Structure formats: C-alpha cells, structure tokens
Short mmCIF file of C-alpha atoms and ligand atoms in Angstrom, two decimals:
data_model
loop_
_atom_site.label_atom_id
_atom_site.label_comp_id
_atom_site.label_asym_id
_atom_site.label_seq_id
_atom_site.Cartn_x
_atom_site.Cartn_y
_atom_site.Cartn_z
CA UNK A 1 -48.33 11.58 -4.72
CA UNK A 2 -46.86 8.24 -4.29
CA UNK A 3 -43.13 7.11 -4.34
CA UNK A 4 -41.35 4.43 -5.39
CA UNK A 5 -38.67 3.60 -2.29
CA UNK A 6 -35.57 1.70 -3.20
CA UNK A 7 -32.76 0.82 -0.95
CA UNK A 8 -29.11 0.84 -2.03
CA UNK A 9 -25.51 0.11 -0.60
CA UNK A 10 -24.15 2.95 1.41
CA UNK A 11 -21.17 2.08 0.93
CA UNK A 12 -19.43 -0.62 -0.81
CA UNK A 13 -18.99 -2.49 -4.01
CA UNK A 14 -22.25 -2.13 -4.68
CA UNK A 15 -23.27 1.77 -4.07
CA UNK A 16 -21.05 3.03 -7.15
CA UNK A 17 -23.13 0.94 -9.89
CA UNK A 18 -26.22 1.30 -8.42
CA UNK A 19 -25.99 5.19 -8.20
CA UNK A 20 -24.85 4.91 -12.02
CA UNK A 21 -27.67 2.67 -13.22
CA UNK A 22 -30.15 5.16 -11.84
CA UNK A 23 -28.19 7.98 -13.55
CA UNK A 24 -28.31 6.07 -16.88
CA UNK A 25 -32.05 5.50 -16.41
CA UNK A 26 -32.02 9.70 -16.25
CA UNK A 27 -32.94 9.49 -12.78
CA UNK A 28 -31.34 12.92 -11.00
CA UNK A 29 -30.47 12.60 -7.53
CA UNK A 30 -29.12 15.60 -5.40
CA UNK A 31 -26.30 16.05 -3.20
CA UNK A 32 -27.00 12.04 -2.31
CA UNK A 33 -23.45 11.81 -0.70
CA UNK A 34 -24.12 13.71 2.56
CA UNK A 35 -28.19 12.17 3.15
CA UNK A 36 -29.11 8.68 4.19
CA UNK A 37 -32.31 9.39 2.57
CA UNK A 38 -32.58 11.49 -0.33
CA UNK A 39 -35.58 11.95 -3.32
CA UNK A 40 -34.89 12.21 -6.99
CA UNK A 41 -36.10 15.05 -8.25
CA UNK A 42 -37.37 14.10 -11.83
CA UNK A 43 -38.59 10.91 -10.85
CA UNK A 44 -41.24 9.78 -8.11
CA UNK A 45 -38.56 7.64 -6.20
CA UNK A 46 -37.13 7.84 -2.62
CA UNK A 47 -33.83 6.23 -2.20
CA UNK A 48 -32.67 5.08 1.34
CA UNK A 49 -28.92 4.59 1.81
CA UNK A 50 -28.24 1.06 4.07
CA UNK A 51 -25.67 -1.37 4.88
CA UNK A 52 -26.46 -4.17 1.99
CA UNK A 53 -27.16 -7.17 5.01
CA UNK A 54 -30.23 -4.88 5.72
CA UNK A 55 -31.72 -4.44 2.64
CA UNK A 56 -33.32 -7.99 2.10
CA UNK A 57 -34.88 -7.10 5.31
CA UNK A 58 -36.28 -3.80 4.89
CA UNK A 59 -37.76 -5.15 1.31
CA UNK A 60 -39.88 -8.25 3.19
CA UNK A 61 -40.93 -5.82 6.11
CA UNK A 62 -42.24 -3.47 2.69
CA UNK A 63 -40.51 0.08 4.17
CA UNK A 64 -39.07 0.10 1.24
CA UNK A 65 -40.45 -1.44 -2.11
CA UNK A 66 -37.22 -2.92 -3.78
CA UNK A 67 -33.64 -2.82 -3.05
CA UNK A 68 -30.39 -3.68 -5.22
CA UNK A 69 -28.32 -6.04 -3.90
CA UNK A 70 -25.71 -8.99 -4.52
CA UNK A 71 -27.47 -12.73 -4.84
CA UNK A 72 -25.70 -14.01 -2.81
CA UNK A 73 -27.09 -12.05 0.07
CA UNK A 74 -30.67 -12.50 -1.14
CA UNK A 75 -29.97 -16.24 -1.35
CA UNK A 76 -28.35 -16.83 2.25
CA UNK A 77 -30.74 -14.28 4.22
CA UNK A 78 -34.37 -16.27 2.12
CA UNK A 79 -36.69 -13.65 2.89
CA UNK A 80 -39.76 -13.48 1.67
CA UNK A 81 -39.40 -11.40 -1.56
CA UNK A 82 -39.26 -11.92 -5.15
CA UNK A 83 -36.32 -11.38 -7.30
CA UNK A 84 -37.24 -9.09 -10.37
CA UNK A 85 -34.00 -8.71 -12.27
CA UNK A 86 -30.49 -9.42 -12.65
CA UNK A 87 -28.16 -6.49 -13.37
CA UNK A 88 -25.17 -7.45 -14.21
CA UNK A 89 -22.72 -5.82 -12.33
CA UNK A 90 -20.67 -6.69 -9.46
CA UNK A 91 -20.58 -10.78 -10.59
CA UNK A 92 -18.92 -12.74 -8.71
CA UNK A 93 -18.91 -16.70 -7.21
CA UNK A 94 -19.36 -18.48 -4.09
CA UNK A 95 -16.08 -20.82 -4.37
CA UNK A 96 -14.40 -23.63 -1.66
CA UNK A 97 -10.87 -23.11 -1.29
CA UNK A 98 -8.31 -25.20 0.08
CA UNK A 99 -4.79 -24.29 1.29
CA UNK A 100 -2.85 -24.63 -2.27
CA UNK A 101 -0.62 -27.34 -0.80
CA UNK A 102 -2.75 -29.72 -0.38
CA UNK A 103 -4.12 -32.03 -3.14
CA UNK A 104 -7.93 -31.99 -3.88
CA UNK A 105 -9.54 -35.37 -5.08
CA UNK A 106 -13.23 -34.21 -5.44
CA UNK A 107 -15.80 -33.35 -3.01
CA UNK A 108 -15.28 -35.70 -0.65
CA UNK A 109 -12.16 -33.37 0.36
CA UNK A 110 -14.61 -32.02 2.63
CA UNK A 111 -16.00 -34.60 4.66
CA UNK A 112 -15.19 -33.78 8.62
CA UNK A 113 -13.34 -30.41 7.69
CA UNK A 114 -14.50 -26.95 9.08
CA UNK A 115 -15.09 -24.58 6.77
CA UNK A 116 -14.78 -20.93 7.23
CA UNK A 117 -17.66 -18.87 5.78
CA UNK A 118 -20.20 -15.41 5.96
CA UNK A 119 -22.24 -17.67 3.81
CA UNK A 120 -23.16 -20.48 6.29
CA UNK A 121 -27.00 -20.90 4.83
CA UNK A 122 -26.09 -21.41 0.93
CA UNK A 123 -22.90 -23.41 2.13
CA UNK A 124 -25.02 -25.94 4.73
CA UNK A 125 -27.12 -26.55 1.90
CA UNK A 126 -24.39 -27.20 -0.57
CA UNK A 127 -22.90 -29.92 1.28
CA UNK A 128 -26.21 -31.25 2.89
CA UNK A 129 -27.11 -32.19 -0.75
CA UNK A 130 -24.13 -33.45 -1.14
CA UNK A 131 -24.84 -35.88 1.57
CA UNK A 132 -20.95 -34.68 3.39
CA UNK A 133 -20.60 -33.72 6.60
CA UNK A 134 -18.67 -30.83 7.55
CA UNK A 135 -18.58 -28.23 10.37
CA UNK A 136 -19.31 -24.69 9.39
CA UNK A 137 -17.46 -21.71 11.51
CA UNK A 138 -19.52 -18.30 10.44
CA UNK A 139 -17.28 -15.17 10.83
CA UNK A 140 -18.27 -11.93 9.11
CA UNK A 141 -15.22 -10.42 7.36
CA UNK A 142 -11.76 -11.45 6.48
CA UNK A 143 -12.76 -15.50 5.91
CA UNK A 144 -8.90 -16.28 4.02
CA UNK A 145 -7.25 -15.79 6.74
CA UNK A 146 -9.01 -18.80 8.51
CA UNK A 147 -6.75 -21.47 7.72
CA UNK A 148 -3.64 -19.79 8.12
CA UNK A 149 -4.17 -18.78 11.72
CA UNK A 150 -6.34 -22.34 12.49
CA UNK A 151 -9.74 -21.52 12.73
CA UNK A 152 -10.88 -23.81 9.70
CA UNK A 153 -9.46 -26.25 7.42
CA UNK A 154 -10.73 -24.54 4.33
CA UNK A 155 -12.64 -21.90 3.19
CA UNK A 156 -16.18 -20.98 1.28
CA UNK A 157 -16.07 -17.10 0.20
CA UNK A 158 -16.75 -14.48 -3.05
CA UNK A 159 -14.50 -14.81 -5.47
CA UNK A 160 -14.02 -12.45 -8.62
CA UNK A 161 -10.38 -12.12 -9.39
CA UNK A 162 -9.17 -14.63 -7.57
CA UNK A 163 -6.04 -12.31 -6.35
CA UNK A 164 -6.94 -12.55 -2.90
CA UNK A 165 -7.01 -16.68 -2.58
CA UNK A 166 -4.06 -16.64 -4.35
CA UNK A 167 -2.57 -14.33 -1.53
CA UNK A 168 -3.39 -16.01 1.03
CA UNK A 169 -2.19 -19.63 0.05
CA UNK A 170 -5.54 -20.85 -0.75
CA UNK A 171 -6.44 -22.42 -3.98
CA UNK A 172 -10.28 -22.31 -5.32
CA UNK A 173 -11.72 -25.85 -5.87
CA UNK A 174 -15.07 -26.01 -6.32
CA UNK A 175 -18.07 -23.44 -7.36
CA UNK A 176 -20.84 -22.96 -5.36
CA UNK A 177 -23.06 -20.36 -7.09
CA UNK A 178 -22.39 -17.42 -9.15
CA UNK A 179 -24.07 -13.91 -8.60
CA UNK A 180 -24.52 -10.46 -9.18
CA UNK A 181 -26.43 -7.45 -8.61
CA UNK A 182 -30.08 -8.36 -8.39
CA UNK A 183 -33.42 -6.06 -7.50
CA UNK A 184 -35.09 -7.23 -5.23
CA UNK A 185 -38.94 -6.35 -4.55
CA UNK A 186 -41.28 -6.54 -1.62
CA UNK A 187 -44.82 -8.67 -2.14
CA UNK A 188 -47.14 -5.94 -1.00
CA UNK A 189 -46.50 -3.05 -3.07
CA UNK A 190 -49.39 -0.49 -3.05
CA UNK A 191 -50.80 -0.42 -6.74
CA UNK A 192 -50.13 3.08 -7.77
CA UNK A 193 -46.59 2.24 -6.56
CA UNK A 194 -46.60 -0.56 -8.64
CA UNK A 195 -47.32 1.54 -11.92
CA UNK A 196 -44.18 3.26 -10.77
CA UNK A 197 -42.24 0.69 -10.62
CA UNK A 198 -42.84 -1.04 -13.87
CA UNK A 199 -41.78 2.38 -15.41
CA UNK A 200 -39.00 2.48 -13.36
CA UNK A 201 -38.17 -1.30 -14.55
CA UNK A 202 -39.13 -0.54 -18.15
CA UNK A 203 -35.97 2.32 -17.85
CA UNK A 204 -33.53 -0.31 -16.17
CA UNK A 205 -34.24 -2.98 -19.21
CA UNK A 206 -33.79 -0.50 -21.89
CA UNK A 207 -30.03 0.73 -20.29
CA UNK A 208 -29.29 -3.45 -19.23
CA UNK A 209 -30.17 -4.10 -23.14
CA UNK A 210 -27.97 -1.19 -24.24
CA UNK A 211 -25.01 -2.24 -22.00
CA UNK A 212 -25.85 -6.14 -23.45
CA UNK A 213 -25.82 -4.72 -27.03
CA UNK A 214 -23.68 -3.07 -29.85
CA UNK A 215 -24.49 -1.38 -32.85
CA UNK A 216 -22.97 -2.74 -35.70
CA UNK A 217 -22.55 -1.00 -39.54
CA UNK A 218 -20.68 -2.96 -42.34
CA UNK A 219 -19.75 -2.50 -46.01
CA UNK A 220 -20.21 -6.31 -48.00
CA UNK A 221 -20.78 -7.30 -51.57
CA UNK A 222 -24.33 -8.00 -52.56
CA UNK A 223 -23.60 -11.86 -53.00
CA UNK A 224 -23.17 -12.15 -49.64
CA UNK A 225 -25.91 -9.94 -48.25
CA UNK A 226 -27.99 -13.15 -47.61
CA UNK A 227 -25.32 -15.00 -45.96
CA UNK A 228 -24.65 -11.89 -43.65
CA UNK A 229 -28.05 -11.53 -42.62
CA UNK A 230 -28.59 -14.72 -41.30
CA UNK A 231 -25.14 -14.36 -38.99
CA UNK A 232 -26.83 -10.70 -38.13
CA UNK A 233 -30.54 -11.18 -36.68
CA UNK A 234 -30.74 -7.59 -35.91
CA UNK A 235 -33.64 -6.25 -33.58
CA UNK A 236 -36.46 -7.10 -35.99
CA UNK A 237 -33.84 -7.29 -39.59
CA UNK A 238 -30.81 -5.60 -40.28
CA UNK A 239 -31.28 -2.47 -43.10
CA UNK A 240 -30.28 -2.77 -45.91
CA UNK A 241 -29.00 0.00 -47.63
CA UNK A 242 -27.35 0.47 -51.20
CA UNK A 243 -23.62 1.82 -51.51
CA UNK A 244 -22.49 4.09 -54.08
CA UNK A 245 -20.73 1.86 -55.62
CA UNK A 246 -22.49 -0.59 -57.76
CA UNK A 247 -22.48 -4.38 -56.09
CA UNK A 248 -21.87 -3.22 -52.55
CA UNK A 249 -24.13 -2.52 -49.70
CA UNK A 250 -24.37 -1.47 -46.20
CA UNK A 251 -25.65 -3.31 -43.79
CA UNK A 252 -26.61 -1.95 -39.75
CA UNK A 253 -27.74 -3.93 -37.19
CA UNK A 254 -27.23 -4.97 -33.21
CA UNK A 255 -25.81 -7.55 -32.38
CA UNK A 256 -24.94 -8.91 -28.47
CA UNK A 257 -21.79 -7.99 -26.73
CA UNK A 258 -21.03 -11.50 -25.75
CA UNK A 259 -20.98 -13.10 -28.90
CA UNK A 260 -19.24 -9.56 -30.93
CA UNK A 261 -16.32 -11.24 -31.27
CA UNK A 262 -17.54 -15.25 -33.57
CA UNK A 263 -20.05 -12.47 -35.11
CA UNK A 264 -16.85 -10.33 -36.45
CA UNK A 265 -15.38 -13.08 -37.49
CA UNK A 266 -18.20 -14.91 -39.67
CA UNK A 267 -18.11 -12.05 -41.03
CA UNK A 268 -15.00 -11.20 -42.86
CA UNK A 269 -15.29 -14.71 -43.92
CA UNK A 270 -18.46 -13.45 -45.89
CA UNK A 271 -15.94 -10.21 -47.30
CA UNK A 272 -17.77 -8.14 -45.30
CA UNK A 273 -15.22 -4.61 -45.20
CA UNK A 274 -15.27 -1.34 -43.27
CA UNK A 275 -17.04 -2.74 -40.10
CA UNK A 276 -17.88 -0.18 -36.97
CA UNK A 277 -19.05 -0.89 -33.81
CA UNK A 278 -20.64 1.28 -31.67
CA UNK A 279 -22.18 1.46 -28.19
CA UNK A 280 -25.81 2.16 -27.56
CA UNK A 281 -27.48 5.07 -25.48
CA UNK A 282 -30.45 3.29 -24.84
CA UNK A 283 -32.27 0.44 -26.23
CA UNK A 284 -36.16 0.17 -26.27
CA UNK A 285 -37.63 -3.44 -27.86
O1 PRT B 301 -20.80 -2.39 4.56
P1 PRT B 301 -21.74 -3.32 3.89
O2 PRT B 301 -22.26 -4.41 4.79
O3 PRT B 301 -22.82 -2.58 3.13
O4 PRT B 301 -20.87 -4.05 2.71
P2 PRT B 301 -20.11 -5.45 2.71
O5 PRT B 301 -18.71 -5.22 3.10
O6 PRT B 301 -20.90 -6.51 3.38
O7 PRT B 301 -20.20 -5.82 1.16
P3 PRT B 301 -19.26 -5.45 -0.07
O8 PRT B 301 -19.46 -4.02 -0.44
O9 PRT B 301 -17.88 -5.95 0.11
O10 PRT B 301 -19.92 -6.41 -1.18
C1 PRT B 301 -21.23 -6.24 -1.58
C2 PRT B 301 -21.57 -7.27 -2.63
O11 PRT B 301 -20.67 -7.15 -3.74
C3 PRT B 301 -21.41 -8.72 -2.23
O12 PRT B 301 -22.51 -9.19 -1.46
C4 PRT B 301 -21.34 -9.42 -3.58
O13 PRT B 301 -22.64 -9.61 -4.10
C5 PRT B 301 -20.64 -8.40 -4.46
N1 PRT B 301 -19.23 -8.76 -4.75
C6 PRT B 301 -18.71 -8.89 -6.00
C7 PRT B 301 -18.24 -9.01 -3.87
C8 PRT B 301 -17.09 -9.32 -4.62
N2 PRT B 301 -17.42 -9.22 -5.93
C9 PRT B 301 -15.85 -9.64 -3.94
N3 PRT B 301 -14.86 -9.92 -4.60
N4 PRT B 301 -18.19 -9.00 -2.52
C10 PRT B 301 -17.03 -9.27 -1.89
N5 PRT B 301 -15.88 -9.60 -2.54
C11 PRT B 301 -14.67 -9.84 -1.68
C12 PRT B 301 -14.55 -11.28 -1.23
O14 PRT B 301 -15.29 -11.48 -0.03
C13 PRT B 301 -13.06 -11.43 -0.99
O15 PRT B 301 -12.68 -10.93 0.27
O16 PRT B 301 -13.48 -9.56 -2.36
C14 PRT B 301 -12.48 -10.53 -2.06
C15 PRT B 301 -12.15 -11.36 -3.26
O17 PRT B 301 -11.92 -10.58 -4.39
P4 PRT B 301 -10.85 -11.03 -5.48
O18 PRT B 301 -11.03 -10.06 -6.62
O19 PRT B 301 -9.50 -10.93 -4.87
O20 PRT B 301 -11.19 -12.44 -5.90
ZN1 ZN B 302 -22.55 -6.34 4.29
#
C-alpha cells in the first residue's frame, strides 16, 4: 500500500511542533530520534527528517508529497508548490532594523544602504516595489551582527521577541511579512496518496480548531439568555440547559481563543456567574 511522505525539520525550531502536531493528530512514530527516515506505525505516512532549506525542494521534485515548514522559506525559495495550510506555530516577522542610534524618517531610510539578509528574494522585492534602491549582502546565519562589524548599514531578519535586535543595538523599523509554520504540498501527488492526505489534513484541522478554540460553560439568569447567546455563536447554538434553581440556566458553548477575553467580559455585563473554560481534545465541524 501507498504512503503519504512528509518532510520535517531535523533539527530546529521547527522539528519540536511538528513532531507534536503529528502526535496530537494520534499519529505514532517510533524511536524517530535516531532515523532520518522513519514510518508511523498506525498511520500510512513516511516521514523524512531534513534540514528545513531542503524541504521546499524535495516537495516540487515530488520525493516527498508535503513538508512543514516556516513561510518565509516557502516564500523566498518560490518553488513550484502549493501552500495547503497555515499552522500556527513558530510565527514570526520579516522586520528592517536599523542601528538604534540612528533616527528613522520612513522608508526612504533605505535608499543607497546595504542591507544584511538570508532573505535576499522577499527583501529585493520589498524594496523594488517600493521603487528604492538598495544593495543587498546575503549571508546565511548570524545577520545582527552585520552592522556592528561593517558589512551592512542595516539589517532585514526574523523577528519574534525582539530580544536579539535589542542586543545587538539594532532597532526594528519596518515589517516585511509575517509567517509561520505552513504545509506545503507537491502538484503531482498520486491519487490514492491523495485520499491519504486529505485524511491526514482532515486530522490536522480538527487539532488547529481545538488549539483555536475553548469550551466555555456559564451560569446566567434567564432574562439574559437571549442577550448571551448572541455574544456566544457556539458551533451550530450554544445549549441551553435549565438550573436547579428556578430563573437560572446554563449555558455551554465554544468560543475562539483570540477573542476569550471581550467574550468574558460581555459577559458578566449580562450577570452571567460561575463561568469555566476549558480546552478542547479535538474539534470536528
Ligand atoms: O538547520 P536548519 O537549516 O534546518 O534550520 P535553520 O537554522 O535554518 O532554521 P531555524 O530552526 O532557526 O528556523 C526555522 C524556522 O523557524 C524559520 O524559517 C522561521 O519560519 C521560524 N522562526 C520563528 C524563526 C524564528 N521564529 C526566529 N526568531 N527562525 C529564526 N529566528 C531567529 C532569527 O533569525 C533571529 O536570529 O531568532 C532570532 C530572533 O529571535 P528573537 O526572539 O530574539 O526576536
Ligand atoms: Zn535552514
């Protein structure tokens, strides 16, 4: 039989949260530590173990048949291969960043400097459509250190913190893209692979909408029921369910992780009491 092959990150910010997504989808892979190429053994899939900069490659070329892998990459390499879904994990932006002692007044900053950068694609772009010249100096690894020792005047780089800018006297000043953790698939995938993969997929959206997602039970008088429900759209409704005591009921629904926080507070405004929040296992729509 036929099987699904996915390439992930050796090694590297990537590898941890990849191995743990497949985990969550209940995907069981053994001893994958000590293999470069290992086979799940409740789950037609063969997972290769690469350096991320080859993946986009090994996707377009179709050895394997998807790979997870930061945007960023996926952007600045442009193979041919389509992007299938975002992840969430390991987000992050393409930023410019100036030494912090010097003042920035826009864009135009930029005109005749050289820029240090791994992303020299994405960033040529970026300032071609900006219609300002620069001169881009690719190195691989270690781009804040540019300015300091005089390769470059400034610097393009991934940025999450921002701890590391701020270390080396640099000071971000404009965003270039934001990105995360992407699949990745190849356009010729046989077709009984491809029956494999939208399983696969169908796993990954179900633990991406649990992670997105909290499950949300609440005590609130039955004048406000209405008022509630409308704040709480629920997968399909909330339930509705009576309390004990007379004039009260509870209410259980889902609500998004992002917006938890407005939702809570609408909420109490409405007198709603007792409210728990828990996380999700799974989530099927
Ligand atoms: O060995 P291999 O080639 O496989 O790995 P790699 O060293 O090329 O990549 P790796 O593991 O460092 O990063 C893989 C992917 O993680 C990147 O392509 C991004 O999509 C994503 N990612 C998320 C990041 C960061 N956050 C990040 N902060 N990649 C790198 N960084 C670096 C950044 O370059 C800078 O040096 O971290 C530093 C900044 O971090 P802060 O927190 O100080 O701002
Ligand atoms: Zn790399």
């Amino acid at each position: 039989m036929n099987k699904l092959k996915i390439a992930i990150q050796k090694s590297g910010r990537l590898s941890e949260k990849s191995l743990e997504l497949l985990k969550e989808c209940g995907i069981k892979i053994p001893d994958f530590k000590s293999k470069l190429k290992n086979s799940a053994t409740n789950f037609p899939l063969e997972i290769l173990f690469l350096r991320d900069d080859d993946i986009p490659k090994y996707v377009e070329q179709g050895i394997v048949d998807i790979g997870i892998i930061g945007e960023n990459e996926v952007l600045e390499q442009n193979k041919n291969v389509d992007l299938v879904r975002k992840l969430g994990f390991a987000n992050c932006r393409l930023s410019l960043a100036i030494p912090k002692e010097q003042e920035y007044s826009g864009i135009n900053f930029f005109e005749l400097k050289k820029i240090a950068t791994s992303y020299p694609s994405i960033v040529k772009n970026y300032f071609e459509s900006k219609n300002i010249n620069t001169e881009i100096v690719e190195i691989s690894g270690s781009v804040e250190i540019a300015p300091s020792i005089g390769l470059a005047d400034t610097i393009a780089d991934l940025v999450s913190s921002g701890s590391t800018l701020l270390h080396n006297g640099l000071k971000e000043v404009e965003e270039v893209l934001k990105s995360e953790a992407v699949i990745i698939s190849s356009k010729n995938i046989a077709e009984d692979v491809s029956i494999i993969l939208e399983s696969f997929l169908f796993r990954i959206q179900a633990v991406i909408n649990s992670r997105e997602n909290k499950y949300i039970l609440l005590n609130a008088p039955n004048h406000s029921i209405e008022k509630i429900i409308e704040i709480l759209p629920g997968m399909k409704s909330p339930t509705v369910l009576p309390l004990a005591e007379t004039g009260w009921s509870s209410i259980h629904s889902v609500v998004r992780e992002n917006e938890f926080w407005k939702i809570i507070d609408e909420l109490r405004k409405y007198g709603a009491e007792g409210i728990l929040v828990i996380p999700i296992e799974k989530m099927v729509m």
